[in-house]
mmCIF file of C-alpha atoms in Angstrom:
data_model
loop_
_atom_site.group_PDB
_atom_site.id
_atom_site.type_symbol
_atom_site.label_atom_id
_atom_site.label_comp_id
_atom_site.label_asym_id
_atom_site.label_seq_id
_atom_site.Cartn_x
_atom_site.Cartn_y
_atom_site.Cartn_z
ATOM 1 C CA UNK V 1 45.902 9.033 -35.030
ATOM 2 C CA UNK V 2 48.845 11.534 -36.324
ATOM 3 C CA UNK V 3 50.872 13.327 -33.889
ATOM 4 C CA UNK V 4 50.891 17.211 -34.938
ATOM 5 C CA UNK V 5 52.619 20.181 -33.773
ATOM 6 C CA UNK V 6 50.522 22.280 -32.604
ATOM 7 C CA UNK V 7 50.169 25.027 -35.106
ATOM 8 C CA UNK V 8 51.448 23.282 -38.332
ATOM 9 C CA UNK V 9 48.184 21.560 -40.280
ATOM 10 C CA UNK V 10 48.671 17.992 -41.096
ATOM 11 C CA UNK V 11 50.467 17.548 -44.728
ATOM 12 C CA UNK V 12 48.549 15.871 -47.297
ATOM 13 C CA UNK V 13 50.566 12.507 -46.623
ATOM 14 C CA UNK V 14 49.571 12.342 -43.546
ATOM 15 C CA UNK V 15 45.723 13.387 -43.783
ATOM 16 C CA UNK V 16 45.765 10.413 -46.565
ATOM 17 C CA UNK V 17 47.332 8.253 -43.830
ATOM 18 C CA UNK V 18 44.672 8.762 -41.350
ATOM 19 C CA UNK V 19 42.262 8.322 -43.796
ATOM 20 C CA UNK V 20 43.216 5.129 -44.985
ATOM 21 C CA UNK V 21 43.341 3.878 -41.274
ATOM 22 C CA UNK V 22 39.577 4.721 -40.540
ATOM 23 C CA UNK V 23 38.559 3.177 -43.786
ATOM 24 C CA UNK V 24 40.475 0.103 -42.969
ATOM 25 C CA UNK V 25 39.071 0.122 -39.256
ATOM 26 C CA UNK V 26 35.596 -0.152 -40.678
ATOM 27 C CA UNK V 27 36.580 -2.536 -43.295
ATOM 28 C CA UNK V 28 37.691 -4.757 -40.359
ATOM 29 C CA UNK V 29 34.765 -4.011 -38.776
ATOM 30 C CA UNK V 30 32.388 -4.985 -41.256
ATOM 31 C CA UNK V 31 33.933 -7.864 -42.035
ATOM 32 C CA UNK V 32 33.853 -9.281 -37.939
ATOM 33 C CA UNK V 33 29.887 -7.987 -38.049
ATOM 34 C CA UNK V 34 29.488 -10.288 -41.004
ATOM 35 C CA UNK V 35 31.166 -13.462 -39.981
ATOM 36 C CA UNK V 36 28.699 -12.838 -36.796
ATOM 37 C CA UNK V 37 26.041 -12.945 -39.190
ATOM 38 C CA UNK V 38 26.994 -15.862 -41.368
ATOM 39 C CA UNK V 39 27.588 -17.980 -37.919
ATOM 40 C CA UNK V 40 23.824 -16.856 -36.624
ATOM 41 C CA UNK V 41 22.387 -17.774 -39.998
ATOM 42 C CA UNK V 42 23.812 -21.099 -39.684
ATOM 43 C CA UNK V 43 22.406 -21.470 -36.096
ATOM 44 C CA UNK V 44 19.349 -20.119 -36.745
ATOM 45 C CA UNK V 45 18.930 -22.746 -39.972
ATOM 46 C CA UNK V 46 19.739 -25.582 -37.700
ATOM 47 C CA UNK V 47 17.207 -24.127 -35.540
ATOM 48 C CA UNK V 48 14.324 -23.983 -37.826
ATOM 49 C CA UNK V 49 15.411 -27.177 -39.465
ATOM 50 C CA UNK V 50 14.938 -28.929 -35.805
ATOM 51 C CA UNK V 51 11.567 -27.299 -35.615
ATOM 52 C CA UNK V 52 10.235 -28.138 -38.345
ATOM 53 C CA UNK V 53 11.351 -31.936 -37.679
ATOM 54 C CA UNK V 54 10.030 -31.138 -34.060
ATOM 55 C CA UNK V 55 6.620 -29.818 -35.144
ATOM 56 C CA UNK V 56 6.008 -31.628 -38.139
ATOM 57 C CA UNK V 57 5.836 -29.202 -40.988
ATOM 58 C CA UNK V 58 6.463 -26.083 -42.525
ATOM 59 C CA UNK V 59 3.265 -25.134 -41.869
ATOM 60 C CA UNK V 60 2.985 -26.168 -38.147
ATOM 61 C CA UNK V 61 6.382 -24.433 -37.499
ATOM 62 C CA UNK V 62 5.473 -21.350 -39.160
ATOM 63 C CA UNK V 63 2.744 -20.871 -37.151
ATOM 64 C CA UNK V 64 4.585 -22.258 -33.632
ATOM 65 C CA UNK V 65 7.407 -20.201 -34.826
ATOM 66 C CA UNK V 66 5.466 -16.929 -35.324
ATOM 67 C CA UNK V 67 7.869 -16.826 -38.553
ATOM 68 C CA UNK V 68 6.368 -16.469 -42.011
ATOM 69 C CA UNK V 69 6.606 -19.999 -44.184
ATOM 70 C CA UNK V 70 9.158 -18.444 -46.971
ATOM 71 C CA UNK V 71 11.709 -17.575 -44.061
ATOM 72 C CA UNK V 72 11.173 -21.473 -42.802
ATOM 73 C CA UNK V 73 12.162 -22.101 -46.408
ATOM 74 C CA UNK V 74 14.613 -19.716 -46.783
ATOM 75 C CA UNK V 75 16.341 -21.568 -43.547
ATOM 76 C CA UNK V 76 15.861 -24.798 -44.567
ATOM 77 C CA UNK V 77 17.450 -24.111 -48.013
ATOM 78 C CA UNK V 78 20.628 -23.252 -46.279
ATOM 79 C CA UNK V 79 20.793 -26.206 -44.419
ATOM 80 C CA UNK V 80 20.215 -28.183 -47.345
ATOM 81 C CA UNK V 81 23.048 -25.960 -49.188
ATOM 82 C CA UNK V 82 25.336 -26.769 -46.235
ATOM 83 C CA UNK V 83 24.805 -30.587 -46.653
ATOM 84 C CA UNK V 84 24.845 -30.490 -50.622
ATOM 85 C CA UNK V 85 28.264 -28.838 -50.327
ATOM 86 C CA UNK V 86 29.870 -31.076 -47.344
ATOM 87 C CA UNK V 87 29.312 -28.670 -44.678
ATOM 88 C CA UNK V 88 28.508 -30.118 -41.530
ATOM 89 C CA UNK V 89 26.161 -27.273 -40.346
ATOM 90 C CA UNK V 90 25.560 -28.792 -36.985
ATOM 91 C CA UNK V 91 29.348 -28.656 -36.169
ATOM 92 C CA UNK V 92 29.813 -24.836 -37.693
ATOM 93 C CA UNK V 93 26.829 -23.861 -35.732
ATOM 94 C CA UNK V 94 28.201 -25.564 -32.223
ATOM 95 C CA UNK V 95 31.665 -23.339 -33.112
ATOM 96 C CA UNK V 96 32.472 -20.223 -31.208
#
């Protein structure tokens, strides 16, 4: 935040300059809540990849998963991704 005397209005300069530094504060922000995201997808693939190995199916872990076949899919697409490209998607998910 600026430091103002009290009774002068901020210049334009300096109005821009706080400006700036909220949009870059939720920038950063935005960018930290989507790594978070990235990091639980991968988790949350290696998850539903286990379950389905686990229960047997798509099908099976759909329904033990209360989770709707095309999101099983979905999941198990991006652990297939991971391993197409070289990504060891067990290791990323174990990360902190």
């Amino acid at each position: 935040m600026t430091v103002q005397n009290p009774g002068n209005p901020p210049s334009r300069k300096q109005r821009l300059q706080e400006r700036q530094r909220r949009q870059l504060a939720v920038v950063d922000t935005v960018d930290k809540a989507e790594a978070k995201v990235r990091k639980a997808e991968v988790e949350l693939a290696v998850a539903v990849t286990e379950a389905v190995q686990v229960f047997g199916d798509e099908q099976s872990a759909s329904e033990g998963l209360d989770m709707p076949v095309e999101v099983i899919r979905r999941f198990l697409g991006m652990g297939r991704d991971g391993v197409a490209r070289g990504d060891n998607v067990a290791e990323a998910a174990g990360k902190s």
